[in-house]
Amino acid sequence: MSGANGSSTWRNWAGNITARPAREVSPASAAELAEAVRRAAEDGLTVKAVGTGHSFTAAAATDGVLIRPDLLTGIREIDRAAMTVTVEAGTPLKRLNAALAREGLSLTNMGDIMEQTVAGATSTGTHGTGRDSASIAAQIKGLELVTADGSLLACSEKENPEVFAAARIGLGALGVVTAITFAVEPVFLLTAREEPMAFDKVTGEFDALFAENEHFEFYWFPHTGNCNTKRNNRSAGPVAPPGRLRGWIEDEFMSNGLFQVVCSLGRAVPATIPSIAKVSSRALSARTYTDIPYKVFTSPRRVRFVEMEYALPREAVVGALREVKAMVERSPLRISFPVEVRTAPADDIALSTASGRETAYIAVHMYRGTPYREYFTEVERIMTAHAGRPHWGKVHTRDAAYFAEVYPRFAEFTALRDRLDPERRFGNAYLRRVLGE
């Protein structure tokens, strides 16, 4: 067994979750992973696989056997007839994106960072924004799963379809994903148009902005009436990336370097946040650039934060955002991070935040080390009043009783879990809370 070792402390990216597993294993194949699961069962230990720790919840935390994905990486197969790619579960999205681009291929849609592993991103329902194209998990055509008894299960619409229906966003509850097959398409170009816009204009014209663009999102800067909008649409080209200096100023200096300083100042002296927000939200200027998808969809995020995100019925999002704005304005809260709004079409995955309904997302962030509970609690109260569904990998306080109400197929998922993992080999405290005993 490669890479088995003693215990050390595991931490997530934001540093808000730690775990001390009994042992760690880095399997180099699905067979080695299955063996690790069987050994854990013999020793009476639970098993959790981790990705890169980009979840803000304890979804991957364990005091049992921690499976590290570092050796389960790389592309297994590209099938140009079926237009699919099969990758090992621990492959980081950034490596998949670059490898596909070299082959003239791309995923259809993706989130705004690409540090995560493919299994970690899909298991928690990571998504970008899209009118017609959905989350990364919705692009899965097949997956391979090591189940609690150590057997390897291949799942697709044809093979074990009931497992496939749920395991694309499985929260690590049904087994350990060892490989994923994604639908891909010939690489294409996107033109991004970023443009500042007043809060009242964006919210007033949200339905039109959504309908007219393949990928629309916007950010509202708390304590201001200002937003920044981003429209991504397919383009005939030519490639025209942001100028190197301008790109560095906007994506690195303003979004990471200066923002880090501003957040640190805001943490030390919260009273400065509203005036800084007014200046920085006005400093944005419009820009347009064209490139291959992953260079347009994703950007580096070096400023560490904690995040809560709720999925709402799309028609409820503008009202809910206005409620958040009113709440911030009448509260003593000082918020340095913009509030992000994105969309997704309905999909057919049991525990997808967009399962069975047209969806819009509201995401709130707080700089790491700043007290976030009061803000998140107030936001969560607004979201749950609209039957909101929290992102599985982001901070929330909901439990199984709540999820049974907002997910029509919740019982289908828990019944499948009872069948595949009756002894809760893949259980942990987070899953006990969100799925029940």
XYZ file of C-alpha atoms in Angstrom:
437
model
C 0.000 0.000 0.000
C 1.690 3.203 -1.067
C 1.744 6.254 1.115
C 0.192 4.875 4.316
C 1.437 6.825 7.288
C 0.613 8.016 10.777
C -1.628 10.859 11.777
C -1.111 14.539 11.103
C -3.530 17.439 11.203
C -5.492 18.160 8.020
C -6.683 21.718 7.330
C -8.910 23.130 4.629
C -7.927 26.079 2.396
C -9.748 28.690 4.486
C -8.276 27.284 7.714
C -11.700 27.122 9.423
C -11.815 23.273 9.494
C -9.197 20.915 10.956
C -9.190 17.151 11.399
C -6.888 14.550 12.937
C -7.270 11.282 11.031
C -6.078 7.987 12.549
C -4.095 7.397 9.348
C -3.628 8.778 5.868
C -3.406 6.825 2.631
C -2.424 7.979 -0.871
C -3.604 5.202 -3.206
C -2.153 5.135 -6.711
C -5.032 3.169 -8.264
C -8.686 2.269 -7.773
C -7.555 -1.195 -6.621
C -5.328 0.290 -3.909
C -8.160 2.553 -2.829
C -10.549 -0.404 -2.575
C -7.967 -2.218 -0.449
C -7.709 0.815 1.855
C -11.496 0.782 2.321
C -11.474 -2.953 3.139
C -8.640 -2.471 5.663
C -10.489 0.434 7.283
C -13.546 -1.795 7.691
C -11.411 -4.506 9.361
C -10.065 -1.879 11.780
C -13.516 -0.397 12.427
C -12.530 2.994 10.968
C -14.497 5.378 8.787
C -13.081 6.599 5.462
C -13.132 10.055 3.853
C -11.448 11.245 0.671
C -10.235 14.847 0.537
C -9.589 17.075 -2.448
C -7.697 20.344 -2.177
C -9.722 21.517 0.824
C -11.638 24.256 -0.966
C -14.858 23.435 0.898
C -15.711 25.596 3.896
C -17.707 22.794 5.545
C -16.393 19.697 7.310
C -17.612 17.492 4.423
C -14.235 15.727 4.163
C -13.143 15.819 7.816
C -12.512 12.461 9.498
C -10.913 10.899 12.558
C -10.667 7.633 10.607
C -8.789 6.970 7.362
C -8.080 10.027 5.226
C -7.676 9.272 1.517
C -5.406 11.808 -0.185
C -5.894 12.119 -3.965
C -2.363 13.179 -4.970
C -1.490 9.973 -6.870
C -4.915 9.406 -8.457
C -4.380 11.931 -11.227
C -4.190 12.185 -14.987
C -6.284 11.547 -18.072
C -7.205 7.901 -18.655
C -8.854 8.267 -22.027
C -10.113 10.786 -24.559
C -12.900 9.356 -26.726
C -13.333 11.648 -29.725
C -16.222 9.619 -31.134
C -18.246 9.972 -27.917
C -16.677 13.399 -27.146
C -15.784 12.427 -23.587
C -12.700 12.493 -21.386
C -12.132 10.097 -18.477
C -9.925 11.377 -15.660
C -8.675 10.060 -12.349
C -10.591 11.553 -9.424
C -7.673 13.488 -7.904
C -6.870 15.422 -11.082
C -6.990 19.178 -10.398
C -9.365 21.065 -12.689
C -6.511 23.360 -13.755
C -4.554 20.357 -15.071
C -7.639 18.964 -16.810
C -8.386 22.334 -18.436
C -4.821 22.760 -19.705
C -4.625 19.164 -20.981
C -7.966 19.469 -22.796
C -6.900 22.771 -24.376
C -3.777 21.076 -25.785
C -6.107 18.502 -27.364
C -8.382 21.226 -28.786
C -11.168 20.393 -26.318
C -12.982 22.064 -23.419
C -15.629 21.583 -20.770
C -18.791 23.549 -21.589
C -18.963 25.471 -18.327
C -17.037 25.706 -15.047
C -16.713 27.630 -11.787
C -14.528 30.672 -11.213
C -11.573 28.846 -9.651
C -9.824 25.695 -10.863
C -7.701 24.622 -7.905
C -10.108 21.849 -6.883
C -9.875 18.177 -7.802
C -12.491 16.942 -10.257
C -14.041 14.653 -7.616
C -14.061 17.299 -4.888
C -15.586 19.918 -7.165
C -18.335 17.683 -8.528
C -19.169 15.925 -5.234
C -20.069 19.262 -3.635
C -21.923 20.700 -6.644
C -19.400 23.333 -7.788
C -20.879 25.527 -10.517
C -20.259 28.644 -12.518
C -23.014 30.674 -14.116
C -25.045 29.776 -17.184
C -28.385 30.314 -18.887
C -28.303 26.924 -20.639
C -25.187 25.144 -19.335
C -25.149 23.788 -15.805
C -22.703 22.744 -13.060
C -19.571 20.661 -13.581
C -21.409 17.618 -12.161
C -24.148 18.009 -14.788
C -21.460 17.447 -17.455
C -20.603 13.983 -16.049
C -21.339 11.055 -18.375
C -19.944 8.297 -16.165
C -18.165 7.689 -12.901
C -16.378 4.931 -11.029
C -17.017 4.471 -7.316
C -15.451 2.320 -4.608
C -18.345 1.343 -2.341
C -18.324 0.363 1.341
C -17.733 -3.337 0.676
C -14.620 -2.500 -1.364
C -16.172 -3.236 -4.753
C -15.752 -1.011 -7.802
C -18.989 0.256 -9.309
C -19.184 1.755 -12.813
C -22.103 4.195 -13.138
C -23.711 5.907 -16.125
C -27.162 6.374 -17.605
C -26.928 2.748 -18.794
C -24.956 1.117 -15.952
C -26.290 1.431 -12.387
C -28.434 4.404 -13.487
C -30.022 4.928 -10.049
C -26.545 5.334 -8.501
C -25.501 7.607 -11.377
C -28.567 9.814 -10.765
C -27.358 10.555 -7.235
C -23.575 9.996 -7.151
C -22.687 12.850 -9.517
C -23.210 15.086 -6.445
C -22.702 12.456 -3.757
C -21.130 14.470 -0.895
C -18.770 11.529 -0.375
C -21.688 9.657 1.214
C -22.143 6.864 -1.340
C -18.527 5.818 -1.815
C -15.160 7.166 -2.944
C -15.087 8.376 -6.551
C -12.018 7.032 -8.385
C -12.615 8.300 -11.945
C -15.008 10.607 -13.781
C -16.031 10.760 -17.439
C -16.994 14.247 -18.624
C -18.686 15.391 -21.805
C -16.349 17.693 -23.738
C -16.654 19.755 -26.896
C -14.253 21.286 -29.412
C -12.509 24.235 -27.775
C -14.294 27.542 -28.404
C -13.762 31.222 -27.659
C -15.616 33.374 -25.173
C -15.795 37.128 -25.162
C -16.086 38.554 -21.663
C -17.576 41.981 -21.193
C -17.094 43.410 -17.706
C -18.989 46.593 -16.982
C -19.827 48.576 -13.831
C -23.571 49.131 -13.402
C -25.784 50.661 -10.717
C -27.480 48.210 -8.318
C -30.960 49.464 -9.250
C -30.251 49.075 -12.978
C -28.853 45.511 -12.679
C -31.687 44.321 -10.460
C -34.305 46.109 -12.563
C -33.005 44.573 -15.798
C -31.863 41.213 -14.377
C -34.318 39.086 -16.409
C -33.203 40.701 -19.682
C -29.486 40.479 -18.829
C -29.972 36.802 -17.964
C -31.948 36.044 -21.144
C -29.581 37.874 -23.513
C -26.323 36.265 -22.327
C -25.040 32.691 -22.230
C -23.233 33.386 -18.937
C -24.245 36.392 -16.854
C -23.105 37.232 -13.331
C -22.735 40.317 -11.212
C -21.185 41.468 -7.960
C -22.701 44.023 -5.603
C -20.372 46.000 -3.335
C -21.986 46.294 0.116
C -22.335 49.841 1.512
C -22.617 51.144 -2.069
C -25.171 51.261 -4.868
C -22.542 49.901 -7.267
C -22.182 46.565 -9.049
C -19.808 45.024 -11.546
C -21.381 42.852 -14.258
C -19.766 40.137 -16.367
C -21.217 38.709 -19.571
C -19.502 35.752 -21.253
C -20.697 34.778 -24.718
C -19.324 32.535 -27.459
C -17.312 34.400 -30.018
C -15.864 33.889 -33.484
C -12.643 35.495 -32.244
C -9.925 36.497 -32.719
C -8.257 35.812 -29.354
C -7.730 39.118 -27.555
C -6.684 38.526 -23.953
C -6.567 41.430 -21.503
C -3.445 43.560 -22.056
C -0.667 42.239 -19.828
C -0.387 45.363 -17.707
C -4.144 45.965 -17.503
C -4.747 42.274 -16.847
C -2.175 42.279 -14.061
C -3.590 45.463 -12.525
C -7.195 44.195 -12.524
C -6.713 40.456 -11.869
C -3.648 40.427 -9.664
C -3.063 43.843 -8.099
C -6.704 44.876 -7.542
C -8.298 41.424 -7.093
C -5.546 39.910 -4.969
C -2.759 42.273 -3.833
C -4.612 45.501 -3.110
C -7.714 43.562 -2.015
C -5.607 41.704 0.550
C -4.422 45.023 1.999
C -7.968 46.454 1.986
C -9.366 43.341 3.723
C -6.585 43.419 6.343
C -7.271 47.107 6.999
C -11.010 46.387 7.174
C -10.405 43.597 9.669
C -8.269 45.919 11.853
C -10.492 48.995 11.457
C -14.003 47.949 10.325
C -15.186 51.587 10.227
C -13.013 52.179 7.129
C -14.855 49.550 5.041
C -17.806 51.616 3.668
C -15.610 54.470 2.406
C -13.064 52.052 0.891
C -15.949 50.162 -0.778
C -17.282 53.347 -2.360
C -13.852 54.245 -3.762
C -12.929 50.735 -4.956
C -16.329 49.996 -6.536
C -16.038 53.244 -8.507
C -12.454 52.459 -9.569
C -13.648 49.638 -11.828
C -13.830 50.388 -15.524
C -15.395 48.446 -18.376
C -13.225 45.989 -20.310
C -13.716 43.348 -23.000
C -11.465 40.388 -23.784
C -11.657 37.117 -25.727
C -9.972 33.787 -24.962
C -10.494 30.037 -24.546
C -13.053 29.126 -21.857
C -10.940 28.358 -18.811
C -8.982 31.599 -19.237
C -12.251 33.557 -19.200
C -14.299 31.605 -16.641
C -11.602 31.265 -13.982
C -9.333 33.648 -12.100
C -6.865 33.256 -9.230
C -8.202 33.740 -5.687
C -5.335 34.343 -3.282
C -7.176 36.370 -0.630
C -8.509 33.772 1.812
C -12.107 33.988 2.955
C -15.062 32.016 4.255
C -18.199 31.821 2.131
C -21.896 31.045 2.311
C -23.921 30.553 -0.875
C -27.596 29.821 -1.336
C -29.446 28.603 -4.417
C -32.886 30.175 -4.856
C -35.642 29.788 -7.450
C -34.419 32.192 -10.131
C -37.509 34.402 -9.906
C -36.809 35.019 -6.182
C -33.210 36.232 -6.484
C -33.715 39.955 -7.059
C -36.129 40.286 -4.145
C -33.802 38.318 -1.869
C -30.774 40.415 -2.871
C -32.710 43.615 -2.159
C -33.525 42.194 1.283
C -29.801 41.503 1.885
C -28.943 45.082 0.866
C -31.602 46.544 3.201
C -30.395 44.283 6.029
C -26.749 45.426 5.615
C -27.810 49.082 5.451
C -29.745 48.979 8.730
C -27.170 46.840 10.579
C -23.792 47.720 12.124
C -22.155 45.102 9.829
C -19.112 46.142 7.773
C -18.649 43.939 4.699
C -15.481 44.228 2.583
C -16.258 41.386 0.120
C -18.656 41.821 -2.811
C -21.858 39.724 -2.951
C -21.929 37.467 -6.020
C -25.012 36.532 -8.090
C -24.952 33.703 -10.657
C -27.490 31.409 -12.380
C -27.985 27.790 -13.446
C -30.616 25.902 -15.457
C -32.586 23.116 -13.786
C -30.805 19.740 -13.769
C -31.736 16.137 -12.911
C -29.241 15.324 -10.118
C -30.927 14.386 -6.817
C -28.962 16.706 -4.484
C -27.940 19.362 -6.993
C -28.736 22.865 -5.753
C -30.424 23.321 -9.172
C -32.263 19.975 -9.020
C -35.608 20.353 -10.771
C -35.690 24.156 -10.733
C -34.309 27.168 -12.606
C -31.838 28.602 -10.146
C -29.966 31.731 -9.146
C -27.254 31.901 -6.503
C -26.384 34.538 -3.925
C -22.909 34.121 -2.392
C -21.600 36.125 0.552
C -17.991 36.153 1.729
C -16.040 37.384 4.721
C -12.279 37.847 4.925
C -10.610 35.012 6.834
C -10.231 35.857 10.511
C -13.126 38.348 10.541
C -16.197 37.358 12.594
C -18.732 36.165 10.008
C -21.511 34.513 12.022
C -23.736 37.556 12.497
C -23.677 38.433 8.777
C -24.126 34.850 7.613
C -26.956 34.227 10.104
C -28.875 37.267 8.838
C -28.291 36.292 5.188
C -29.307 32.685 5.886
C -32.583 33.854 7.472
C -33.442 35.668 4.210
C -32.410 32.726 2.029
C -34.335 30.058 3.944
C -37.496 32.178 3.730
C -37.235 31.624 -0.053
C -36.715 27.825 0.273
C -33.017 28.350 -0.429
C -30.634 25.412 -0.812
C -27.127 26.003 0.577
C -24.035 24.985 -1.393
C -22.824 21.680 0.109
C -19.246 22.926 0.388
C -19.961 26.332 1.918
C -20.885 27.519 5.409
C -24.505 26.884 6.443
C -26.448 25.669 9.484
C -29.129 23.519 7.789
C -29.880 19.886 8.684
C -31.565 16.803 7.213
C -35.064 17.894 8.287
C -34.645 21.139 6.305
C -33.197 19.376 3.249
C -36.091 16.898 3.187
C -38.352 19.922 2.627
C -36.345 21.742 -0.066
C -35.135 18.693 -2.064
C -38.010 16.685 -3.580
C -35.627 13.730 -4.142
C -33.946 13.809 -0.731
C -35.458 10.471 0.364
C -34.276 8.858 -2.887
C -30.700 9.843 -2.003
C -30.838 8.667 1.626
C -32.422 5.344 0.599
C -29.570 4.770 -1.858
C -27.064 5.602 0.880
C -28.755 3.068 3.196
C -28.318 0.428 0.475
C -24.718 1.273 -0.513
C -23.319 2.174 2.905
C -25.507 0.643 5.639
C -22.692 0.778 8.216
C -21.814 4.420 7.394
C -18.247 3.566 6.470
C -18.157 6.958 4.696
C -19.939 8.847 7.455
C -18.757 11.826 9.473
C -20.299 14.551 11.639
C -21.202 16.740 8.650
C -23.064 13.931 6.879
C -24.884 13.013 10.084
C -26.168 16.567 10.236
C -27.134 17.046 6.566
C -28.339 13.511 5.739
C -29.509 12.341 9.179
C -28.543 9.180 11.016
